[in-house]
XYZ file of C-alpha atoms in Angstrom:
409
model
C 0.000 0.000 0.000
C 1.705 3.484 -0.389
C 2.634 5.656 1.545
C -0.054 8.146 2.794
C 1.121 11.685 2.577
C 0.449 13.978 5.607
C -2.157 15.878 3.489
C -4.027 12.623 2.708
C -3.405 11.427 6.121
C -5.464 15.190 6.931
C -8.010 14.328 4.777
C -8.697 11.000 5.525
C -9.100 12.326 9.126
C -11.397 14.970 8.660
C -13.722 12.646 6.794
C -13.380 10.476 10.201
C -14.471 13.801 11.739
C -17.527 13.899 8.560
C -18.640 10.838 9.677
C -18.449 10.942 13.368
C -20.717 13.953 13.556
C -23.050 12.492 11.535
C -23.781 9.307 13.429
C -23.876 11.275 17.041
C -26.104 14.233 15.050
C -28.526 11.234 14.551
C -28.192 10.016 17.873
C -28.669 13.598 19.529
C -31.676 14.256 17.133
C -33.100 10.878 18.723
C -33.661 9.497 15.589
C -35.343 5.871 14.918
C -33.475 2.877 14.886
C -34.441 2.608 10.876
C -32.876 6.106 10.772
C -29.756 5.250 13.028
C -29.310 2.369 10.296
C -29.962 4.379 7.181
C -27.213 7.317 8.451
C -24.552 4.517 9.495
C -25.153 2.814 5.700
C -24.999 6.342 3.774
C -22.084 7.792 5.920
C -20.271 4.804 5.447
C -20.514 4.716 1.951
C -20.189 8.541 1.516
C -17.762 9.632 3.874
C -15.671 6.942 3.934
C -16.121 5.701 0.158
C -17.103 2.200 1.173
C -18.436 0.337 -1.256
C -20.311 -3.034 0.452
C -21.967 -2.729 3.555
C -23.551 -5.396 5.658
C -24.537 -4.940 9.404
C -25.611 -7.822 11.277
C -26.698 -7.078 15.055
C -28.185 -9.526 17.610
C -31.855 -9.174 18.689
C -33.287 -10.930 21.817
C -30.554 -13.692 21.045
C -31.276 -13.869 17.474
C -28.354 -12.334 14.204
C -30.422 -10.172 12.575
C -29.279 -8.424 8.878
C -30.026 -4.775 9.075
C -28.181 -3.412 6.502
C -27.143 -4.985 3.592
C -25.884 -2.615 0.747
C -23.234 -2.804 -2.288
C -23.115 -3.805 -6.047
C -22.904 -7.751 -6.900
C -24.186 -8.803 -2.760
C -27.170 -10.788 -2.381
C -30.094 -9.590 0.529
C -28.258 -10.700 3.109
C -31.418 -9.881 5.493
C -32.473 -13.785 4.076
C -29.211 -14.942 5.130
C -28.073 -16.587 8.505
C -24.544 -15.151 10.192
C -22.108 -17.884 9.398
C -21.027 -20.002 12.141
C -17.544 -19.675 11.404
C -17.419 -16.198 11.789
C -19.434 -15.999 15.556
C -16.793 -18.525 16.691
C -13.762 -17.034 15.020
C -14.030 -13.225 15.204
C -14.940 -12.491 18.983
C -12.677 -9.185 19.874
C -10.705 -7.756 16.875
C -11.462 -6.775 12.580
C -10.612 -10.511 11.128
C -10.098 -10.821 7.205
C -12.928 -12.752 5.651
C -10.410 -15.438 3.934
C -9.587 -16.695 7.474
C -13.170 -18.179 7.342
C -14.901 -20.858 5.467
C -17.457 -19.331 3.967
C -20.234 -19.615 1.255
C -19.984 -17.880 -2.079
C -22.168 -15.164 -1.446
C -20.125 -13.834 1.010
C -16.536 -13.671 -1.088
C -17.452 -9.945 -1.988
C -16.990 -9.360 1.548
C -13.283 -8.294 2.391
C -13.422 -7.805 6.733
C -15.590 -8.445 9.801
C -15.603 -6.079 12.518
C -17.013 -7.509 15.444
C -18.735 -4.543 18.241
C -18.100 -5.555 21.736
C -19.631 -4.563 24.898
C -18.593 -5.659 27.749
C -17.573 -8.374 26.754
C -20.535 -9.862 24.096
C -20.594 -9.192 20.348
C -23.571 -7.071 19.871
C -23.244 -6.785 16.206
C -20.855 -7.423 13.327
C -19.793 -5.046 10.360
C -18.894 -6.970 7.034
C -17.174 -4.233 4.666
C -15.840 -4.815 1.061
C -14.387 -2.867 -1.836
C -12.744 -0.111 0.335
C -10.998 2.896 -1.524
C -7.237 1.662 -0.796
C -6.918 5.027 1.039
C -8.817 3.857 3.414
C -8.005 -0.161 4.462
C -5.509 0.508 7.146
C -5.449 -0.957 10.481
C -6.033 2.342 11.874
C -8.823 3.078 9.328
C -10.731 -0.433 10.647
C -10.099 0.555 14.181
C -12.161 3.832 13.830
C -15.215 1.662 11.660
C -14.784 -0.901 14.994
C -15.213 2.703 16.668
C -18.147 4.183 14.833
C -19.934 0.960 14.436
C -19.342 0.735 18.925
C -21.153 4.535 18.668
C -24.421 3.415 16.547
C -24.420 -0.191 18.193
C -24.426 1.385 21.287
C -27.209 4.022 21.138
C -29.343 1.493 19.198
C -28.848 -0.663 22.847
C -29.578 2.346 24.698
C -32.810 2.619 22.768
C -33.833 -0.468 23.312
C -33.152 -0.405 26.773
C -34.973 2.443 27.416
C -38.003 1.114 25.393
C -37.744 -2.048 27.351
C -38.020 0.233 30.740
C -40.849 1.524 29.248
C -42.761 -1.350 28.337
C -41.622 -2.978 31.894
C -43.204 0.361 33.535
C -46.133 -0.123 31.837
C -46.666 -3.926 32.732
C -45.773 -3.116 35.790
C -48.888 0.034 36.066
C -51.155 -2.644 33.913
C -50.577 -5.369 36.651
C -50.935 -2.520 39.864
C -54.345 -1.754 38.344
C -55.564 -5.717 37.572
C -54.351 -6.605 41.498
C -56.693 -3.726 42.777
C -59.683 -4.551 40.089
C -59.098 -8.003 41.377
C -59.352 -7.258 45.123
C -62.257 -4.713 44.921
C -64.138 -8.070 43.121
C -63.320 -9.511 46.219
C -66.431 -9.441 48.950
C -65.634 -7.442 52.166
C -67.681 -8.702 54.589
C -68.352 -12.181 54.749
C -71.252 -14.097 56.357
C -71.182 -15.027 59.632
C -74.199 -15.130 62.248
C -76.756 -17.873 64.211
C -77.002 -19.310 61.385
C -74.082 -20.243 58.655
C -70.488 -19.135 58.854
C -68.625 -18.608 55.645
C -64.701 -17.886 54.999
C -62.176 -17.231 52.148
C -58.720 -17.935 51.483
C -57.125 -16.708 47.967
C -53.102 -17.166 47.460
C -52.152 -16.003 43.771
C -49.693 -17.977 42.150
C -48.446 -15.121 40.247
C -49.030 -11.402 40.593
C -52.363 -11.206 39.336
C -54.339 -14.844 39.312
C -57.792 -16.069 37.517
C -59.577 -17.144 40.945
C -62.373 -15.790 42.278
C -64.930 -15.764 44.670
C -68.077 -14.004 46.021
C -70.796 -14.078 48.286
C -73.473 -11.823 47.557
C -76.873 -11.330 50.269
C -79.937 -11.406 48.394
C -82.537 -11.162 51.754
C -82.669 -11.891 55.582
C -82.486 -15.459 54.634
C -80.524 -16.044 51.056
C -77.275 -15.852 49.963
C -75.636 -16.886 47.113
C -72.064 -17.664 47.096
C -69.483 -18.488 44.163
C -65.765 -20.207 43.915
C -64.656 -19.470 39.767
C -61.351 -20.167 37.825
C -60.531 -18.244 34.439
C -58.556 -19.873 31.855
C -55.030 -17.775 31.742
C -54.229 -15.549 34.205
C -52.783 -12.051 34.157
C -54.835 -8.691 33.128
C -57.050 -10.292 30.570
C -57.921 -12.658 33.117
C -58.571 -10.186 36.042
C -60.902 -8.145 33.306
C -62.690 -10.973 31.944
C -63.699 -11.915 35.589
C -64.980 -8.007 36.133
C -67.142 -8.395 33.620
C -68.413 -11.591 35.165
C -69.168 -9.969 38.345
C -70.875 -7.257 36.634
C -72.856 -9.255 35.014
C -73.655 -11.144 37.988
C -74.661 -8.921 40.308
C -76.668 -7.482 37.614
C -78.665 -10.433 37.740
C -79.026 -11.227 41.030
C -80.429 -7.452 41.284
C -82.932 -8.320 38.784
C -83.699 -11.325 40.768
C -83.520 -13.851 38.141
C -83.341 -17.812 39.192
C -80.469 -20.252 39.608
C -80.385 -21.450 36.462
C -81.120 -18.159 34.776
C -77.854 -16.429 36.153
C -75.743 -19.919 34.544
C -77.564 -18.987 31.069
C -77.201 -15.331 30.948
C -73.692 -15.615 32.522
C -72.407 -18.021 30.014
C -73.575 -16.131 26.999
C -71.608 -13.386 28.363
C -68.556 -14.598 28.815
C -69.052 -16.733 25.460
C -69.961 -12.672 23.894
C -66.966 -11.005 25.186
C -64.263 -14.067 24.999
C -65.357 -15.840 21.657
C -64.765 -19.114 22.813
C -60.898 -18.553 23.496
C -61.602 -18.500 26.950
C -63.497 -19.874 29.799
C -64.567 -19.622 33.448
C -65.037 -23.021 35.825
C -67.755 -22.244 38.434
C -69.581 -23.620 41.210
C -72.644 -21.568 42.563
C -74.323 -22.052 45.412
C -77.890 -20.352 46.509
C -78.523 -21.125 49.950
C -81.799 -20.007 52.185
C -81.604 -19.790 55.808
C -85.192 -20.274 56.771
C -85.878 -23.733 54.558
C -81.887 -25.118 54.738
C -82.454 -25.674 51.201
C -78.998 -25.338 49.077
C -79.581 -25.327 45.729
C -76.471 -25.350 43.446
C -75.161 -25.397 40.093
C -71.541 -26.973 39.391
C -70.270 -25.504 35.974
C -67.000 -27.717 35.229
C -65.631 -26.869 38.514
C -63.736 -29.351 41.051
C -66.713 -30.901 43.163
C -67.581 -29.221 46.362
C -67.074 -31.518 49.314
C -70.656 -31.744 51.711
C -69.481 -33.182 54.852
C -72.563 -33.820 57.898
C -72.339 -34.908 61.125
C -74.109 -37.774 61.111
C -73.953 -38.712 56.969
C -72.157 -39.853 54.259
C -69.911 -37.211 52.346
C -71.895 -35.807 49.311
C -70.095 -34.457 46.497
C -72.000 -31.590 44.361
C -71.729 -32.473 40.765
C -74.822 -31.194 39.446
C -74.910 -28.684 37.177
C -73.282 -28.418 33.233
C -70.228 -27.684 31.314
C -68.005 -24.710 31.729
C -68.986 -21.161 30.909
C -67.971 -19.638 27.825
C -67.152 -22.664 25.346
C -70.504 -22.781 24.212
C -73.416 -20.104 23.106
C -76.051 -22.417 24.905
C -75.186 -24.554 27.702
C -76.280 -28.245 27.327
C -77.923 -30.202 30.271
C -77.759 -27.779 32.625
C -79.108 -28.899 35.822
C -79.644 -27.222 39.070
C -79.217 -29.343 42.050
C -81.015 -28.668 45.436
C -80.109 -30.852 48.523
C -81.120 -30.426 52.739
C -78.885 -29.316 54.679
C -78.372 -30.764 57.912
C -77.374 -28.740 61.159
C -73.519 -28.724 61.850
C -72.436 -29.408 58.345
C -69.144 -28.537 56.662
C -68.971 -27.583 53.024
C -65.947 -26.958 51.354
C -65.225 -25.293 47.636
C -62.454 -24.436 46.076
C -60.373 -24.105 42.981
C -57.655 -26.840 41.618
C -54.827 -25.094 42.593
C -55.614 -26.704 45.963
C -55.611 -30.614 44.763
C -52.753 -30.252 41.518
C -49.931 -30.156 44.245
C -47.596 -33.356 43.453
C -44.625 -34.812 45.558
C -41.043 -35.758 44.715
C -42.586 -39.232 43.202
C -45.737 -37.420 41.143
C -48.180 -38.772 43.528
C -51.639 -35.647 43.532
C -52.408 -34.495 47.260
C -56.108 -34.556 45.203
C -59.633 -34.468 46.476
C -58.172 -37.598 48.767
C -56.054 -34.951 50.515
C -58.447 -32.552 50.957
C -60.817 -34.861 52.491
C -58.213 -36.212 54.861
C -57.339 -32.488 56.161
C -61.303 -31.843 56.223
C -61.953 -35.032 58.166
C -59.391 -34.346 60.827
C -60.226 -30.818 61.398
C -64.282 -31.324 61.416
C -64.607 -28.993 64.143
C -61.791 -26.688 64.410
C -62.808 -23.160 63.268
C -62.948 -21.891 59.525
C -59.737 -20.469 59.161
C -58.303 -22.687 60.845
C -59.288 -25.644 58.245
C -58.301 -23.329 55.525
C -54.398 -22.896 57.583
C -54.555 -26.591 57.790
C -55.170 -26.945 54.318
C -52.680 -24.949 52.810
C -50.285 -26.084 55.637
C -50.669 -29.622 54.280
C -50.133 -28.895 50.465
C -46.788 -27.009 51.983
C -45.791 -30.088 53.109
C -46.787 -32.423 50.625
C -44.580 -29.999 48.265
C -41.721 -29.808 50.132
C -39.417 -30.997 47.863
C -41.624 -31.063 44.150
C -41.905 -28.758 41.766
C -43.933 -26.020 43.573
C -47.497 -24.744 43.007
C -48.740 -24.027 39.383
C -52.106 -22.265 39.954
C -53.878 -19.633 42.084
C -55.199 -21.280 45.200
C -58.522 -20.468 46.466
C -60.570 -21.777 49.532
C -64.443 -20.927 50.614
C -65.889 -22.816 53.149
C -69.451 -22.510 54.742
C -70.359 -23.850 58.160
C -74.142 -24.494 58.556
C -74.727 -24.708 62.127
């Protein structure tokens, strides 16, 4: 190569200078990423009279092609980064005929490789450079620029990322108080039935619910659900099935009406992508008459004094799958004095052990059986004491737990 004159050496440098402000003009205008790109590719190619341009730069783990530029090159953007080059060219410019490579990439005369600390974020592929400027010094100022543009295309994603985390973050905030003002306040509890709740999300914002909602001096009705998914979609589809609830009950429609009108609700609003498992129960002081409707929900347990255990499967499918509901049936059973019952979702039973073996309804029963008489939240500590321990050492709890429990004294 000859020997660069100091005036050429001056010129070459205050094209270095050219190019530098133009990148960190772009970056200080805050310019798009697409723009960031398009300013690297034209100064490049302007400024420092390179003639073949391709910029590859990783993406949530994946070599993306974002520029790809130069007489005779294929679209690299359809082309993986060869695997010769991310294993071989990890700190320093490396001449393309070190690597085995395809013939498309032959035009191609050096890969520049943009570290931060420590990790390749991108890699510069550069061919046909004016012979002015292919010195080791010249490379080491691309390595440079391309650092500059890498770098506040990083920060810009960063930043986005904080945004978009910020956001989750205000999106969840809101679904966790949605979710606990669906929540009842005041729950049941006088001469005649005791109720209690227990709800532990499995992640910030879960799909359980429950109500209890007084319709008189002597009825209640009362409600253990489960949305499919979880999250902020979840917490709004159940609003809407509260709404819609105690829309009904204000309107004073029947058992078996509230199932209907509920389902075509949810079925309205979710299209059949998602669906709610229910179990409603209407119970009336005065008679001691439950009647109850179990919509694809994990059987409440009925536990008497002085009969056998009855589990409440009555009812129909889940709500939401269907426009109509098929077979729906509402069950109605006596309730003797000084029974138990005991709903709840499936996070409670789908708790395995080191061997697979389900705690199950069989576990539930056990820790019911044992504690007939202890106080409501007491069974419900008991409960969630004993899935604790079954879990010890498995693979931890997968859903929302939730636990409602009526004493009928």
């Amino acid at each position: 190569m000859p020997t660069i004159t100091p005036e050429k050496r001056l010129f070459l440098k205050e094209r270095e200078l050219g190019a530098l402000l133009e990148i960190t003009q772009a970056i200080n205008q805050d310019s798009t990423e697409a723009a960031l790109y398009k300013i690297f590719q034209f100064t490049l190619l302007g400024q420092l009279t390179i003639r073949r341009l391709v910029l590859y730069v990783k993406e949530e783990s994946q070599w993306v092609c974002t520029v790809s530029f130069g007489a005779g090159l294929p679209n690299f953007r359809t082309l993986p980064l060869p695997s010769s080059v991310l294993a071989g060219c990890r700190s320093v410019p490396c001449p393309m005929t070190s690597f085995q490579v395809s013939p498309e990439w032959e035009l191609l005369e050096t890969v520049i490789p943009v570290v931060q600390n420590g990790e390749v974020l991108a890699y510069v592929f550069i061919g046909n450079v004016h012979e002015d400027y292919a010195s080791e010094e010249a490379t080491n100022f691309l390595q440079t620029l391309s650092n500059i543009l890498v770098g506040a295309i990083e920060n810009r994603r960063l930043a986005r990322q904080r945004v978009a985390d910020a956001a989750m973050r205000k999106e969840i905030e809101i679904a966790q108080e949605v979710q606990t003002m669906l929540f009842p306040r005041k729950l049941p509890n006088d001469s005649s039935v005791a109720v209690h709740a227990s709800y532990v999300p499995h992640t910030a914002v879960g799909g359980d619910y429950y109500d209890v909602v007084s319709l008189d001096a002597d009825r209640f009705l009362f409600c253990v659900a489960d949305v499919s998914g979880k999250g902020v979609a979840a917490s709004l589809l159940m609003s809407n099935f509260q709404a819609g609830l105690r829309t009904l009950l204000r309107q004073q429609a029947d058992l078996a009406t509230v199932v209907q009108e509920l389902n075509n609700l949810i079925f309205r609003n979710a299209g059949g992508d998602k669906f709610i498992t229910v179990f409603f129960g209407l119970y009336n002081r005065a008679t001691r008459r439950l009647q109850y409707v179990n919509a694809g929900h994990n059987d409440p347990l009925l536990l008497g004094e002085d009969a056998p255990l009855l589990v409440l499967k009555d009812g129909t499918i889940m709500l939401g799958v269907m426009d109509e509901l098929p077979m729906l049936k509402v069950g109605e059973i006596q309730v003797p004095p000084r029974t138990l019952l005991l709903t709840y979702t499936d996070g409670l039973t789908e708790v395995f052990d080191t061997n697979q073996n389900e705690f199950g309804e069989e576990g539930v029963l056990r820790v019911l059986r044992h504690n007939r008489y202890a106080p409501l939240p007491t069974v419900h500590r008991e409960l969630l004491r004993e899935i604790e321990a079954f879990n010890t050492s498995g693979t931890g709890f997968a859903d929302d737990i939730t636990i409602l429990s009526c004493r009928f004294k």
